[in-house]
């Protein structure tokens, strides 16, 4: 049945988290974030359930106030209706992913589809923080571009990591080869997503990471915003929530436009956009949404794995990349960010071939490296941002988003993390979810590294753990809904396109809210930890 509910007892876990927040006050490094939390979230709002029972008399007033609401307080019959409609809407509008239960669903489109994991209703999010995240998006784009131009900085900052992390080392080797031949990237395309959590205690919007490769869900995130708007319209009488408070989300349109404009700058009308994909991809519809650009812009696209590119690709003497007989104008990576994407030398040759060519790369090897956790940590050091940005206001805005970030050669931080591991996250140089270390495992990992006295510590960074507000939500996965308590992570997409000195695009380009049960550490939707969500501005 579609409407089965499973309510998890999460009280104990919430208490544990609160305990961490209490203890965190002792830590001097966190003292500058000590403003009390003023975000009124559903769980704390005494009148939240009343807002759902809208009588004609109070309705107008409730509509005008920026009310937050408690989905757990919604009448179960109404929830069942909304769930049913949400599932119909998702099926009809392509808010779908490949079903794990179907063997071919990751290879063949149209086979074994299931609705994407979603939250039934949007998540409350403060408008001021939403504006802050949008405002800083073009500055982060600029920062990525500037840092990517400093090859020496990238090589030096990652030099210790290189010794212990084979994957990063291979990326750096390609980067070094490009330095040797003085390779210039004139057309520079970045399709980024900066991820944030709103720390409850300090009320600060803190960056989790900046994705410069394979930023996922520009396609499906727009659909979730649309679905939520449609449900709020349809059930307006009962919910009293204003659909207009869900911000416009056109990530797919903006990313498609950026890909098209990059293709136009390359200026070879018969060339194609090539999307680099994994052999098996259950999130293929998100990618296919982006490539409806062929209908809007009449640009042809091809999908290839790195192994296929190695087999079918060649470099013409003028630097043109030809794959399967097609000249490639733009290479858009939705693979190539994880070691598993390079099972043999063939995939590495393909990555090098692409980098050597004059095709526009999204991302170039340098942009890819700028998105590593180590570079994030280096940029958070004092006076580093000043090397790349001139405008003092811009620097302050970027710095305000930085959480505490440390290298493992910072012995006092390592000591503190061993004593209070719950306040930290330990991160390797990996992408794609499921790689971080949390809680007591941080202590164990740090003690192991200390004991072994190896250079392996350079493979990790330490980050302040962010504790967002826990809110009630209804999550739907594979047709089954769950009432749960959740935390959310806002991703803001941003497209950047520059040809020589001409900046053609640079701006916020939509958003993705990901919501996960509060007891889960990791956040990936594709990795099975989170669901897709949208935001309701309060
Ligand atoms: P990945 O490249 O694997 O996506 P992230 O840095 O985004 O790596 O971490 C994965 C997930 O772990 C995030 O989506 C978030 O849910 C959680 N996470 C990461 N850093 C923190 C942090 N400092 N505090 C709390 N949760 C975090
Ligand atoms: Mg992430």
Tab-separated table of N, CA and C in Angstrom, residues 323-442:
chain	number	residue	atom	x	y	z
A	323	UNK	N	35.061	11.938	-30.906
A	323	UNK	CA	34.661	10.682	-30.258
A	323	UNK	C	33.562	10.049	-31.100
A	324	UNK	N	33.786	8.811	-31.470
A	324	UNK	CA	32.792	8.082	-32.280
A	324	UNK	C	32.424	8.880	-33.537
A	325	UNK	N	33.413	9.514	-34.114
A	325	UNK	CA	33.202	10.274	-35.357
A	325	UNK	C	32.618	11.665	-35.178
A	326	UNK	N	32.369	12.074	-33.938
A	326	UNK	CA	31.765	13.393	-33.692
A	326	UNK	C	32.800	14.335	-33.076
A	327	UNK	N	32.895	15.540	-33.618
A	327	UNK	CA	33.740	16.561	-32.984
A	327	UNK	C	33.020	17.040	-31.727
A	328	UNK	N	33.765	17.081	-30.624
A	328	UNK	CA	33.151	17.423	-29.334
A	328	UNK	C	33.487	18.864	-28.944
A	329	UNK	N	32.438	19.659	-28.715
A	329	UNK	CA	32.648	21.058	-28.313
A	329	UNK	C	32.756	21.179	-26.797
A	330	UNK	N	31.884	20.463	-26.086
A	330	UNK	CA	31.823	20.573	-24.624
A	330	UNK	C	31.781	19.169	-24.019
A	331	UNK	N	32.615	18.965	-23.007
A	331	UNK	CA	32.596	17.687	-22.278
A	331	UNK	C	32.013	17.958	-20.895
A	332	UNK	N	30.886	17.341	-20.593
A	332	UNK	CA	30.214	17.550	-19.303
A	332	UNK	C	30.316	16.258	-18.496
A	333	UNK	N	31.064	16.320	-17.395
A	333	UNK	CA	31.320	15.112	-16.587
A	333	UNK	C	30.203	14.837	-15.597
A	334	UNK	N	29.570	13.661	-15.718
A	334	UNK	CA	28.709	13.162	-14.640
A	334	UNK	C	29.299	11.840	-14.135
A	335	UNK	N	30.566	11.679	-14.419
A	335	UNK	CA	31.359	10.544	-13.920
A	335	UNK	C	32.788	11.069	-13.833
A	336	UNK	N	33.661	10.269	-13.232
A	336	UNK	CA	35.064	10.682	-13.203
A	336	UNK	C	35.463	11.352	-11.904
A	337	UNK	N	34.546	11.399	-10.915
A	337	UNK	CA	34.852	12.061	-9.649
A	337	UNK	C	35.291	11.080	-8.563
A	338	UNK	N	35.160	9.769	-8.846
A	338	UNK	CA	35.482	8.775	-7.810
A	338	UNK	C	36.463	7.745	-8.358
A	339	UNK	N	37.298	7.160	-7.498
A	339	UNK	CA	38.259	6.148	-7.972
A	339	UNK	C	37.572	4.992	-8.710
A	340	UNK	N	36.347	4.665	-8.301
A	340	UNK	CA	35.644	3.553	-8.955
A	340	UNK	C	35.296	3.877	-10.417
A	341	UNK	N	35.343	5.140	-10.777
A	341	UNK	CA	35.094	5.513	-12.175
A	341	UNK	C	36.316	5.221	-13.059
A	342	UNK	N	37.424	4.827	-12.428
A	342	UNK	CA	38.659	4.549	-13.183
A	342	UNK	C	39.149	3.132	-12.860
A	343	UNK	N	38.393	2.107	-13.275
A	343	UNK	CA	38.794	0.744	-12.908
A	343	UNK	C	40.052	0.272	-13.638
A	344	UNK	N	40.422	0.929	-14.748
A	344	UNK	CA	41.646	0.496	-15.453
A	344	UNK	C	42.379	1.726	-16.008
A	345	UNK	N	43.502	1.504	-16.633
A	345	UNK	CA	44.283	2.593	-17.229
A	345	UNK	C	43.523	3.274	-18.370
A	346	UNK	N	42.618	2.513	-18.960
A	346	UNK	CA	41.852	3.029	-20.086
A	346	UNK	C	41.093	4.316	-19.709
A	347	UNK	N	40.471	4.316	-18.527
A	347	UNK	CA	39.696	5.491	-18.088
A	347	UNK	C	40.626	6.686	-17.844
A	348	UNK	N	41.801	6.412	-17.292
A	348	UNK	CA	42.758	7.505	-17.080
A	348	UNK	C	43.249	8.070	-18.414
A	349	UNK	N	43.452	7.195	-19.411
A	349	UNK	CA	43.879	7.722	-20.735
A	349	UNK	C	42.802	8.619	-21.320
A	350	UNK	N	41.529	8.208	-21.105
A	350	UNK	CA	40.427	9.020	-21.634
A	350	UNK	C	40.417	10.393	-20.970
A	351	UNK	N	40.624	10.401	-19.637
A	351	UNK	CA	40.599	11.685	-18.915
A	351	UNK	C	41.724	12.595	-19.420
A	352	UNK	N	42.899	11.989	-19.664
A	352	UNK	CA	44.030	12.775	-20.177
A	352	UNK	C	43.744	13.290	-21.590
A	353	UNK	N	43.183	12.409	-22.414
A	353	UNK	CA	42.859	12.805	-23.790
A	353	UNK	C	41.926	14.020	-23.801
A	354	UNK	N	40.908	13.960	-22.970
A	354	UNK	CA	39.943	15.072	-22.890
A	354	UNK	C	40.669	16.350	-22.473
A	355	UNK	N	41.516	16.215	-21.452
A	355	UNK	CA	42.195	17.398	-20.916
A	355	UNK	C	43.142	18.020	-21.946
A	356	UNK	N	43.750	17.156	-22.767
A	356	UNK	CA	44.693	17.664	-23.778
A	356	UNK	C	43.978	18.378	-24.927
A	357	UNK	N	42.689	18.108	-25.064
A	357	UNK	CA	41.969	18.641	-26.226
A	357	UNK	C	41.547	20.093	-25.999
A	358	UNK	N	41.033	20.692	-27.072
A	358	UNK	CA	40.538	22.057	-26.964
A	358	UNK	C	39.047	22.111	-26.667
A	359	UNK	N	38.441	20.983	-26.425
A	359	UNK	CA	37.022	20.997	-26.050
A	359	UNK	C	36.871	21.742	-24.722
A	360	UNK	N	35.706	22.340	-24.507
A	360	UNK	CA	35.433	22.985	-23.221
A	360	UNK	C	35.144	21.868	-22.227
A	361	UNK	N	35.833	21.910	-21.074
A	361	UNK	CA	35.609	20.837	-20.092
A	361	UNK	C	34.823	21.364	-18.907
A	362	UNK	N	33.840	20.614	-18.514
A	362	UNK	CA	33.063	20.998	-17.333
A	362	UNK	C	33.086	19.841	-16.354
A	363	UNK	N	34.090	19.765	-15.492
A	363	UNK	CA	35.115	20.766	-15.256
A	363	UNK	C	36.437	20.402	-15.927
A	364	UNK	N	37.317	21.423	-16.030
A	364	UNK	CA	38.712	21.151	-16.384
A	364	UNK	C	39.346	20.469	-15.171
A	365	UNK	N	40.530	19.911	-15.385
A	365	UNK	CA	41.203	19.231	-14.266
A	365	UNK	C	41.467	20.229	-13.119
A	366	UNK	N	41.766	21.480	-13.482
A	366	UNK	CA	42.052	22.478	-12.439
A	366	UNK	C	40.787	22.800	-11.644
A	367	UNK	N	39.661	22.993	-12.312
A	367	UNK	CA	38.389	23.237	-11.598
A	367	UNK	C	38.078	22.039	-10.690
A	368	UNK	N	38.315	20.836	-11.210
A	368	UNK	CA	38.063	19.625	-10.423
A	368	UNK	C	38.876	19.678	-9.118
A	369	UNK	N	40.150	20.006	-9.237
A	369	UNK	CA	41.017	20.027	-8.054
A	369	UNK	C	40.604	21.119	-7.066
A	370	UNK	N	40.114	22.247	-7.576
A	370	UNK	CA	39.673	23.324	-6.673
A	370	UNK	C	38.537	22.836	-5.768
A	371	UNK	N	37.766	21.873	-6.264
A	371	UNK	CA	36.640	21.351	-5.478
A	371	UNK	C	37.026	20.309	-4.446
A	372	UNK	N	38.308	20.019	-4.299
A	372	UNK	CA	38.678	18.993	-3.307
A	372	UNK	C	38.560	19.555	-1.883
A	373	UNK	N	38.370	18.652	-0.943
A	373	UNK	CA	38.198	19.072	0.449
A	373	UNK	C	39.463	19.757	0.980
A	374	UNK	N	40.595	19.292	0.506
A	374	UNK	CA	41.851	19.879	0.974
A	374	UNK	C	41.935	21.359	0.566
A	375	UNK	N	41.524	21.662	-0.654
A	375	UNK	CA	41.577	23.060	-1.101
A	375	UNK	C	40.560	23.902	-0.320
A	376	UNK	N	39.408	23.317	-0.040
A	376	UNK	CA	38.422	24.017	0.797
A	376	UNK	C	39.065	24.405	2.135
A	377	UNK	N	39.794	23.449	2.712
A	377	UNK	CA	40.432	23.700	4.001
A	377	UNK	C	41.566	24.733	3.877
A	378	UNK	N	42.327	24.675	2.787
A	378	UNK	CA	43.413	25.643	2.587
A	378	UNK	C	42.861	27.061	2.448
A	379	UNK	N	41.741	27.181	1.709
A	379	UNK	CA	41.172	28.510	1.470
A	379	UNK	C	40.600	29.120	2.746
A	380	UNK	N	40.291	28.261	3.718
A	380	UNK	CA	39.738	28.765	4.973
A	380	UNK	C	40.831	29.285	5.912
A	381	UNK	N	42.103	29.073	5.551
A	381	UNK	CA	43.190	29.573	6.399
A	381	UNK	C	43.241	31.102	6.307
A	382	UNK	N	43.764	31.752	7.331
A	382	UNK	CA	43.844	33.214	7.286
A	382	UNK	C	44.625	33.694	6.059
A	383	UNK	N	44.167	34.782	5.472
A	383	UNK	CA	44.823	35.469	4.342
A	383	UNK	C	44.875	34.702	3.025
A	384	UNK	N	44.231	33.570	2.943
A	384	UNK	CA	44.244	32.828	1.663
A	384	UNK	C	43.245	33.422	0.661
A	385	UNK	N	42.059	33.753	1.148
A	385	UNK	CA	41.058	34.306	0.217
A	385	UNK	C	41.576	35.593	-0.427
A	386	UNK	N	42.342	36.348	0.351
A	386	UNK	CA	42.872	37.625	-0.139
A	386	UNK	C	43.793	37.434	-1.336
A	387	UNK	N	44.351	36.252	-1.471
A	387	UNK	CA	45.228	35.985	-2.636
A	387	UNK	C	44.423	35.943	-3.928
A	388	UNK	N	43.132	35.599	-3.796
A	388	UNK	CA	42.349	35.335	-5.013
A	388	UNK	C	41.216	36.333	-5.254
A	389	UNK	N	40.779	37.009	-4.219
A	389	UNK	CA	39.675	37.968	-4.377
A	389	UNK	C	40.154	39.340	-3.897
A	390	UNK	N	39.737	40.400	-4.602
A	390	UNK	CA	40.183	41.740	-4.185
A	390	UNK	C	39.160	42.427	-3.285
A	391	UNK	N	37.889	42.243	-3.637
A	391	UNK	CA	36.845	42.998	-2.969
A	391	UNK	C	36.651	42.525	-1.517
A	392	UNK	N	36.824	43.471	-0.582
A	392	UNK	CA	36.783	43.108	0.853
A	392	UNK	C	35.410	42.573	1.270
A	393	UNK	N	34.356	43.171	0.693
A	393	UNK	CA	32.997	42.698	1.033
A	393	UNK	C	32.809	41.258	0.573
A	394	UNK	N	33.293	40.983	-0.636
A	394	UNK	CA	33.180	39.617	-1.171
A	394	UNK	C	33.921	38.630	-0.269
A	395	UNK	N	35.104	39.026	0.136
A	395	UNK	CA	35.912	38.143	0.997
A	395	UNK	C	35.159	37.864	2.305
A	396	UNK	N	34.586	38.932	2.874
A	396	UNK	CA	33.860	38.763	4.144
A	396	UNK	C	32.653	37.845	3.956
A	397	UNK	N	31.959	37.997	2.831
A	397	UNK	CA	30.768	37.164	2.594
A	397	UNK	C	31.145	35.689	2.451
A	398	UNK	N	32.227	35.427	1.742
A	398	UNK	CA	32.676	34.042	1.564
A	398	UNK	C	33.136	33.478	2.909
A	399	UNK	N	33.928	34.279	3.628
A	399	UNK	CA	34.486	33.772	4.889
A	399	UNK	C	33.391	33.455	5.907
A	400	UNK	N	32.337	34.243	5.864
A	400	UNK	CA	31.226	34.041	6.804
A	400	UNK	C	30.615	32.639	6.657
A	401	UNK	N	30.739	32.068	5.460
A	401	UNK	CA	30.156	30.730	5.216
A	401	UNK	C	31.082	29.603	5.647
A	402	UNK	N	32.332	29.930	5.966
A	402	UNK	CA	33.277	28.854	6.272
A	402	UNK	C	33.067	28.311	7.686
A	403	UNK	N	32.936	27.023	7.779
A	403	UNK	CA	32.929	26.366	9.082
A	403	UNK	C	34.387	26.204	9.518
A	404	UNK	N	34.615	25.722	10.738
A	404	UNK	CA	35.973	25.415	11.156
A	404	UNK	C	36.534	24.273	10.314
A	405	UNK	N	37.715	24.487	9.725
A	405	UNK	CA	38.356	23.471	8.876
A	405	UNK	C	39.823	23.382	9.265
A	406	UNK	N	40.324	22.172	9.454
A	406	UNK	CA	41.698	22.007	9.897
A	406	UNK	C	42.390	20.867	9.167
A	407	UNK	N	43.687	21.047	9.037
A	407	UNK	CA	44.512	19.956	8.516
A	407	UNK	C	44.899	19.073	9.707
A	408	UNK	N	45.267	17.832	9.429
A	408	UNK	CA	45.598	16.933	10.544
A	408	UNK	C	47.006	17.171	11.096
A	409	UNK	N	47.740	18.116	10.482
A	409	UNK	CA	49.025	18.440	11.120
A	409	UNK	C	48.855	19.536	12.179
A	410	UNK	N	47.616	19.941	12.411
A	410	UNK	CA	47.304	20.879	13.493
A	410	UNK	C	47.082	20.063	14.773
A	411	UNK	N	48.169	19.937	15.569
A	411	UNK	CA	48.122	18.947	16.650
A	411	UNK	C	47.124	19.306	17.748
A	412	UNK	N	46.912	20.600	18.014
A	412	UNK	CA	45.970	20.935	19.099
A	412	UNK	C	44.534	20.585	18.686
A	413	UNK	N	44.228	20.754	17.410
A	413	UNK	CA	42.879	20.393	16.946
A	413	UNK	C	42.709	18.879	16.972
A	414	UNK	N	43.751	18.163	16.559
A	414	UNK	CA	43.664	16.696	16.575
A	414	UNK	C	43.442	16.212	18.010
A	415	UNK	N	44.164	16.842	18.949
A	415	UNK	CA	44.010	16.466	20.362
A	415	UNK	C	42.570	16.704	20.815
A	416	UNK	N	42.042	17.856	20.428
A	416	UNK	CA	40.667	18.171	20.829
A	416	UNK	C	39.668	17.202	20.185
A	417	UNK	N	39.933	16.866	18.923
A	417	UNK	CA	39.016	15.956	18.214
A	417	UNK	C	39.036	14.561	18.832
A	418	UNK	N	40.182	14.176	19.390
A	418	UNK	CA	40.246	12.868	20.064
A	418	UNK	C	39.426	12.921	21.357
A	419	UNK	N	39.485	14.099	22.018
A	419	UNK	CA	38.724	14.227	23.274
A	419	UNK	C	37.232	14.400	23.021
A	420	UNK	N	36.894	15.153	21.974
A	420	UNK	CA	35.472	15.452	21.726
A	420	UNK	C	35.117	15.153	20.263
A	421	UNK	N	35.185	13.882	19.877
A	421	UNK	CA	35.023	13.534	18.460
A	421	UNK	C	33.657	13.908	17.875
A	422	UNK	N	32.649	14.010	18.748
A	422	UNK	CA	31.308	14.335	18.260
A	422	UNK	C	31.203	15.722	17.652
A	423	UNK	N	32.197	16.554	17.912
A	423	UNK	CA	32.141	17.919	17.403
A	423	UNK	C	32.825	18.064	16.048
A	424	UNK	N	33.321	16.960	15.516
A	424	UNK	CA	34.089	17.020	14.262
A	424	UNK	C	33.586	15.998	13.246
A	425	UNK	N	33.915	16.282	11.968
A	425	UNK	CA	33.748	15.290	10.901
A	425	UNK	C	35.116	15.137	10.259
A	426	UNK	N	35.515	13.902	9.999
A	426	UNK	CA	36.810	13.668	9.358
A	426	UNK	C	36.525	13.291	7.909
A	427	UNK	N	37.167	14.004	6.986
A	427	UNK	CA	36.820	13.801	5.574
A	427	UNK	C	38.040	13.433	4.720
A	428	UNK	N	37.927	12.361	3.952
A	428	UNK	CA	38.983	12.068	2.986
A	428	UNK	C	38.736	12.871	1.697
A	429	UNK	N	39.657	12.814	0.762
A	429	UNK	CA	39.504	13.551	-0.514
A	429	UNK	C	38.616	12.746	-1.461
A	430	UNK	N	37.373	12.604	-1.088
A	430	UNK	CA	36.463	11.803	-1.913
A	430	UNK	C	35.176	12.566	-2.161
A	431	UNK	N	34.467	12.154	-3.217
A	431	UNK	CA	33.170	12.735	-3.559
A	431	UNK	C	32.141	11.613	-3.630
A	432	UNK	N	30.885	11.999	-3.533
A	432	UNK	CA	29.827	11.050	-3.835
A	432	UNK	C	29.139	10.431	-2.641
A	433	UNK	N	29.524	10.828	-1.441
A	433	UNK	CA	28.818	10.371	-0.252
A	433	UNK	C	29.356	9.073	0.316
A	434	UNK	N	29.144	8.895	1.620
A	434	UNK	CA	29.478	7.633	2.288
A	434	UNK	C	30.936	7.485	2.679
A	435	UNK	N	31.737	8.559	2.584
A	435	UNK	CA	33.172	8.423	2.851
A	435	UNK	C	33.632	9.039	4.173
A	436	UNK	N	32.805	9.880	4.758
A	436	UNK	CA	33.246	10.627	5.946
A	436	UNK	C	33.234	9.773	7.212
A	437	UNK	N	33.951	10.273	8.212
A	437	UNK	CA	34.035	9.569	9.495
A	437	UNK	C	33.408	10.467	10.572
A	438	UNK	N	32.574	9.879	11.416
A	438	UNK	CA	31.824	10.641	12.426
A	438	UNK	C	31.947	9.987	13.801
A	439	UNK	N	31.617	10.798	14.798
A	439	UNK	CA	31.446	10.292	16.158
A	439	UNK	C	32.696	9.618	16.690
A	440	UNK	N	32.526	8.532	17.398
A	440	UNK	CA	33.651	7.865	18.035
A	440	UNK	C	34.673	7.338	17.024
A	441	UNK	N	34.196	7.085	15.796
A	441	UNK	CA	35.135	6.616	14.758
A	441	UNK	C	36.206	7.670	14.458
A	442	UNK	N	35.876	8.957	14.692
A	442	UNK	CA	36.873	10.023	14.484
A	442	UNK	C	38.026	9.800	15.458
